[in-house]
């Protein structure tokens, strides 16, 4: 395993210095799922939720979360993201919603945490908006799907 870069020579947490790194185009895509009762998913997809368009609110929440990632996760660099896309796909046969978040920038550090945060918060927002009708929803399978750019190059999950 590689050395953990968020620890200094004394084993203390610190923010990694990326000042000497080259600026490269970087992209990361992450996903999360939320499983619910069939009636809950139908209510959302048919536009019958009293709170409005659940997927639109979740999409906006995911975008905001990616922008606020460094405020939420200690030692995470604040980034000037150039693109954030949150796609929400209902899968009625599985009573599941799949959320895919992609973040991009031209910078010195990766955007994996921003993509993971966007997908997670979008799923949490769906839960929050629908918890009154379905407290048993399950959020899971949050994962990095791919990252492109930087010193380590391209990585794609084996899914």
PDB file of C-alpha atoms in Angstrom:
ATOM      1  CA  UNK A   1       0.000   0.000   0.000  1.00  0.00           C
ATOM      2  CA  UNK A   2       1.201   3.542  -0.735  1.00  0.00           C
ATOM      3  CA  UNK A   3       2.097   5.892   2.077  1.00  0.00           C
ATOM      4  CA  UNK A   4      -0.864   7.902   3.334  1.00  0.00           C
ATOM      5  CA  UNK A   5      -0.312  11.434   2.083  1.00  0.00           C
ATOM      6  CA  UNK A   6      -2.562  13.107   4.652  1.00  0.00           C
ATOM      7  CA  UNK A   7      -0.128  12.253   7.448  1.00  0.00           C
ATOM      8  CA  UNK A   8       3.140  14.102   7.956  1.00  0.00           C
ATOM      9  CA  UNK A   9       6.413  12.535   9.103  1.00  0.00           C
ATOM     10  CA  UNK A  10       5.150  12.684  12.718  1.00  0.00           C
ATOM     11  CA  UNK A  11       1.907  10.885  11.888  1.00  0.00           C
ATOM     12  CA  UNK A  12      -0.141  14.066  12.216  1.00  0.00           C
ATOM     13  CA  UNK A  13      -2.958  14.959   9.852  1.00  0.00           C
ATOM     14  CA  UNK A  14      -2.216  17.743   7.386  1.00  0.00           C
ATOM     15  CA  UNK A  15      -3.475  19.066   4.072  1.00  0.00           C
ATOM     16  CA  UNK A  16      -1.358  17.776   1.194  1.00  0.00           C
ATOM     17  CA  UNK A  17       0.696  20.425  -0.616  1.00  0.00           C
ATOM     18  CA  UNK A  18      -0.241  20.220  -4.305  1.00  0.00           C
ATOM     19  CA  UNK A  19       1.639  23.396  -5.248  1.00  0.00           C
ATOM     20  CA  UNK A  20       4.316  21.594  -7.248  1.00  0.00           C
ATOM     21  CA  UNK A  21       1.914  19.414  -9.233  1.00  0.00           C
ATOM     22  CA  UNK A  22       1.084  20.053 -12.871  1.00  0.00           C
ATOM     23  CA  UNK A  23      -2.325  21.345 -13.881  1.00  0.00           C
ATOM     24  CA  UNK A  24      -4.153  18.631 -15.814  1.00  0.00           C
ATOM     25  CA  UNK A  25      -7.738  18.026 -16.893  1.00  0.00           C
ATOM     26  CA  UNK A  26      -9.341  15.788 -14.289  1.00  0.00           C
ATOM     27  CA  UNK A  27     -12.686  14.013 -14.246  1.00  0.00           C
ATOM     28  CA  UNK A  28     -14.336  11.684 -11.740  1.00  0.00           C
ATOM     29  CA  UNK A  29     -17.664   9.871 -11.834  1.00  0.00           C
ATOM     30  CA  UNK A  30     -19.316   8.284  -8.795  1.00  0.00           C
ATOM     31  CA  UNK A  31     -22.648   6.650  -8.150  1.00  0.00           C
ATOM     32  CA  UNK A  32     -25.037   5.897  -5.331  1.00  0.00           C
ATOM     33  CA  UNK A  33     -28.343   4.057  -5.201  1.00  0.00           C
ATOM     34  CA  UNK A  34     -31.486   4.360  -3.149  1.00  0.00           C
ATOM     35  CA  UNK A  35     -33.988   1.522  -2.952  1.00  0.00           C
ATOM     36  CA  UNK A  36     -37.590   2.163  -1.960  1.00  0.00           C
ATOM     37  CA  UNK A  37     -41.094   0.787  -2.032  1.00  0.00           C
ATOM     38  CA  UNK A  38     -42.607   0.556  -5.536  1.00  0.00           C
ATOM     39  CA  UNK A  39     -45.344   3.015  -4.515  1.00  0.00           C
ATOM     40  CA  UNK A  40     -42.745   5.579  -3.454  1.00  0.00           C
ATOM     41  CA  UNK A  41     -40.892   5.349  -6.740  1.00  0.00           C
ATOM     42  CA  UNK A  42     -44.144   5.609  -8.689  1.00  0.00           C
ATOM     43  CA  UNK A  43     -45.150   8.692  -6.688  1.00  0.00           C
ATOM     44  CA  UNK A  44     -41.841  10.350  -7.590  1.00  0.00           C
ATOM     45  CA  UNK A  45     -41.764   9.391 -11.264  1.00  0.00           C
ATOM     46  CA  UNK A  46     -45.427  10.279 -11.817  1.00  0.00           C
ATOM     47  CA  UNK A  47     -44.902  13.731 -10.292  1.00  0.00           C
ATOM     48  CA  UNK A  48     -47.379  13.148  -7.456  1.00  0.00           C
ATOM     49  CA  UNK A  49     -45.137  14.061  -4.521  1.00  0.00           C
ATOM     50  CA  UNK A  50     -46.587  16.929  -2.477  1.00  0.00           C
ATOM     51  CA  UNK A  51     -43.118  18.474  -2.093  1.00  0.00           C
ATOM     52  CA  UNK A  52     -42.628  18.786  -5.844  1.00  0.00           C
ATOM     53  CA  UNK A  53     -40.034  17.391  -8.251  1.00  0.00           C
ATOM     54  CA  UNK A  54     -37.902  15.128  -6.038  1.00  0.00           C
ATOM     55  CA  UNK A  55     -35.291  14.423  -8.712  1.00  0.00           C
ATOM     56  CA  UNK A  56     -34.830  18.124  -9.559  1.00  0.00           C
ATOM     57  CA  UNK A  57     -34.228  18.985  -5.905  1.00  0.00           C
ATOM     58  CA  UNK A  58     -31.854  16.019  -5.488  1.00  0.00           C
ATOM     59  CA  UNK A  59     -29.922  17.069  -8.601  1.00  0.00           C
ATOM     60  CA  UNK A  60     -29.487  20.612  -7.262  1.00  0.00           C
ATOM     61  CA  UNK A  61     -28.470  19.258  -3.842  1.00  0.00           C
ATOM     62  CA  UNK A  62     -25.817  17.058  -5.478  1.00  0.00           C
ATOM     63  CA  UNK A  63     -24.422  19.998  -7.426  1.00  0.00           C
ATOM     64  CA  UNK A  64     -24.303  22.165  -4.292  1.00  0.00           C
ATOM     65  CA  UNK A  65     -22.645  19.330  -2.342  1.00  0.00           C
ATOM     66  CA  UNK A  66     -19.829  18.973  -4.881  1.00  0.00           C
ATOM     67  CA  UNK A  67     -19.178  22.716  -4.626  1.00  0.00           C
ATOM     68  CA  UNK A  68     -19.078  22.500  -0.809  1.00  0.00           C
ATOM     69  CA  UNK A  69     -16.999  19.319  -0.547  1.00  0.00           C
ATOM     70  CA  UNK A  70     -13.984  21.016   1.066  1.00  0.00           C
ATOM     71  CA  UNK A  71     -16.298  22.454   3.755  1.00  0.00           C
ATOM     72  CA  UNK A  72     -17.601  18.980   4.577  1.00  0.00           C
ATOM     73  CA  UNK A  73     -14.552  16.715   4.364  1.00  0.00           C
ATOM     74  CA  UNK A  74     -11.482  17.617   6.418  1.00  0.00           C
ATOM     75  CA  UNK A  75      -8.240  18.158   4.467  1.00  0.00           C
ATOM     76  CA  UNK A  76     -10.068  18.256   1.129  1.00  0.00           C
ATOM     77  CA  UNK A  77      -8.836  21.058  -1.155  1.00  0.00           C
ATOM     78  CA  UNK A  78     -11.290  23.762  -2.265  1.00  0.00           C
ATOM     79  CA  UNK A  79     -11.572  23.362  -6.030  1.00  0.00           C
ATOM     80  CA  UNK A  80     -12.683  25.488  -8.974  1.00  0.00           C
ATOM     81  CA  UNK A  81     -14.918  22.917 -10.627  1.00  0.00           C
ATOM     82  CA  UNK A  82     -15.646  23.517 -14.299  1.00  0.00           C
ATOM     83  CA  UNK A  83     -18.475  20.993 -14.583  1.00  0.00           C
ATOM     84  CA  UNK A  84     -20.808  19.137 -12.257  1.00  0.00           C
ATOM     85  CA  UNK A  85     -23.427  16.815 -13.710  1.00  0.00           C
ATOM     86  CA  UNK A  86     -25.858  14.779 -11.625  1.00  0.00           C
ATOM     87  CA  UNK A  87     -27.908  12.208 -13.518  1.00  0.00           C
ATOM     88  CA  UNK A  88     -30.788  10.440 -11.794  1.00  0.00           C
ATOM     89  CA  UNK A  89     -32.177   7.273 -13.327  1.00  0.00           C
ATOM     90  CA  UNK A  90     -35.158   5.406 -11.847  1.00  0.00           C
ATOM     91  CA  UNK A  91     -35.093   1.627 -12.261  1.00  0.00           C
ATOM     92  CA  UNK A  92     -38.697   0.552 -11.589  1.00  0.00           C
ATOM     93  CA  UNK A  93     -38.003  -3.198 -11.965  1.00  0.00           C
ATOM     94  CA  UNK A  94     -35.566  -2.957  -9.037  1.00  0.00           C
ATOM     95  CA  UNK A  95     -37.463  -0.247  -7.074  1.00  0.00           C
ATOM     96  CA  UNK A  96     -34.206   1.667  -7.181  1.00  0.00           C
ATOM     97  CA  UNK A  97     -32.910   5.036  -8.248  1.00  0.00           C
ATOM     98  CA  UNK A  98     -29.335   5.241  -9.515  1.00  0.00           C
ATOM     99  CA  UNK A  99     -27.521   8.542  -9.141  1.00  0.00           C
ATOM    100  CA  UNK A 100     -24.390   9.266 -11.198  1.00  0.00           C
ATOM    101  CA  UNK A 101     -22.353  12.375 -10.488  1.00  0.00           C
ATOM    102  CA  UNK A 102     -19.503  13.609 -12.673  1.00  0.00           C
ATOM    103  CA  UNK A 103     -17.152  16.431 -11.731  1.00  0.00           C
ATOM    104  CA  UNK A 104     -14.444  18.055 -13.853  1.00  0.00           C
ATOM    105  CA  UNK A 105     -11.746  20.668 -13.548  1.00  0.00           C
ATOM    106  CA  UNK A 106      -8.355  21.737 -14.789  1.00  0.00           C
ATOM    107  CA  UNK A 107      -6.271  21.609 -11.649  1.00  0.00           C
ATOM    108  CA  UNK A 108      -3.617  20.080  -9.444  1.00  0.00           C
ATOM    109  CA  UNK A 109      -5.724  17.599  -7.496  1.00  0.00           C
ATOM    110  CA  UNK A 110      -8.463  15.110  -8.289  1.00  0.00           C
ATOM    111  CA  UNK A 111     -12.224  15.444  -8.055  1.00  0.00           C
ATOM    112  CA  UNK A 112     -13.123  11.999  -6.716  1.00  0.00           C
ATOM    113  CA  UNK A 113     -14.388  13.307  -3.386  1.00  0.00           C
ATOM    114  CA  UNK A 114     -16.557  15.915  -5.072  1.00  0.00           C
ATOM    115  CA  UNK A 115     -18.221  13.277  -7.272  1.00  0.00           C
ATOM    116  CA  UNK A 116     -18.743  10.914  -4.320  1.00  0.00           C
ATOM    117  CA  UNK A 117     -20.167  13.732  -2.210  1.00  0.00           C
ATOM    118  CA  UNK A 118     -22.544  14.818  -4.982  1.00  0.00           C
ATOM    119  CA  UNK A 119     -23.906  11.280  -5.453  1.00  0.00           C
ATOM    120  CA  UNK A 120     -24.275  10.736  -1.704  1.00  0.00           C
ATOM    121  CA  UNK A 121     -26.048  14.006  -0.994  1.00  0.00           C
ATOM    122  CA  UNK A 122     -28.413  13.548  -3.935  1.00  0.00           C
ATOM    123  CA  UNK A 123     -29.417  10.157  -2.466  1.00  0.00           C
ATOM    124  CA  UNK A 124     -29.816  11.667   1.004  1.00  0.00           C
ATOM    125  CA  UNK A 125     -32.023  14.402  -0.454  1.00  0.00           C
ATOM    126  CA  UNK A 126     -34.314  11.834  -2.061  1.00  0.00           C
ATOM    127  CA  UNK A 127     -34.528  10.094   1.324  1.00  0.00           C
ATOM    128  CA  UNK A 128     -35.280  13.365   3.099  1.00  0.00           C
ATOM    129  CA  UNK A 129     -38.036  14.337   0.689  1.00  0.00           C
ATOM    130  CA  UNK A 130     -39.698  10.906   0.811  1.00  0.00           C
ATOM    131  CA  UNK A 131     -39.144   9.759   4.399  1.00  0.00           C
ATOM    132  CA  UNK A 132     -42.692  10.692   5.417  1.00  0.00           C
ATOM    133  CA  UNK A 133     -44.071   8.015   3.089  1.00  0.00           C
ATOM    134  CA  UNK A 134     -41.211   5.456   3.161  1.00  0.00           C
ATOM    135  CA  UNK A 135     -38.885   5.364   6.164  1.00  0.00           C
ATOM    136  CA  UNK A 136     -37.416   2.027   5.017  1.00  0.00           C
ATOM    137  CA  UNK A 137     -35.538   3.370   2.001  1.00  0.00           C
ATOM    138  CA  UNK A 138     -31.976   2.074   1.738  1.00  0.00           C
ATOM    139  CA  UNK A 139     -29.081   4.148   0.459  1.00  0.00           C
ATOM    140  CA  UNK A 140     -26.153   2.087  -0.673  1.00  0.00           C
ATOM    141  CA  UNK A 141     -23.596   1.052  -3.234  1.00  0.00           C
ATOM    142  CA  UNK A 142     -21.869   4.428  -3.192  1.00  0.00           C
ATOM    143  CA  UNK A 143     -18.694   4.080  -5.212  1.00  0.00           C
ATOM    144  CA  UNK A 144     -16.197   5.714  -7.514  1.00  0.00           C
ATOM    145  CA  UNK A 145     -16.800   4.535 -11.077  1.00  0.00           C
ATOM    146  CA  UNK A 146     -13.872   6.224 -12.791  1.00  0.00           C
ATOM    147  CA  UNK A 147     -11.259   8.928 -12.493  1.00  0.00           C
ATOM    148  CA  UNK A 148      -9.274  10.410 -15.330  1.00  0.00           C
ATOM    149  CA  UNK A 149      -6.225  12.664 -15.231  1.00  0.00           C
ATOM    150  CA  UNK A 150      -3.435  13.504 -12.895  1.00  0.00           C
ATOM    151  CA  UNK A 151      -0.220  11.635 -12.209  1.00  0.00           C
ATOM    152  CA  UNK A 152      -1.945   8.269 -11.738  1.00  0.00           C
ATOM    153  CA  UNK A 153      -3.840   8.547 -15.047  1.00  0.00           C
ATOM    154  CA  UNK A 154      -7.090   6.706 -15.670  1.00  0.00           C
ATOM    155  CA  UNK A 155      -8.752   4.324 -13.234  1.00  0.00           C
ATOM    156  CA  UNK A 156     -12.015   2.499 -13.999  1.00  0.00           C
ATOM    157  CA  UNK A 157     -13.904   0.393 -11.458  1.00  0.00           C
ATOM    158  CA  UNK A 158     -14.475  -3.291 -12.184  1.00  0.00           C
ATOM    159  CA  UNK A 159     -18.277  -3.274 -12.136  1.00  0.00           C
TER     160      UNK A 159
END
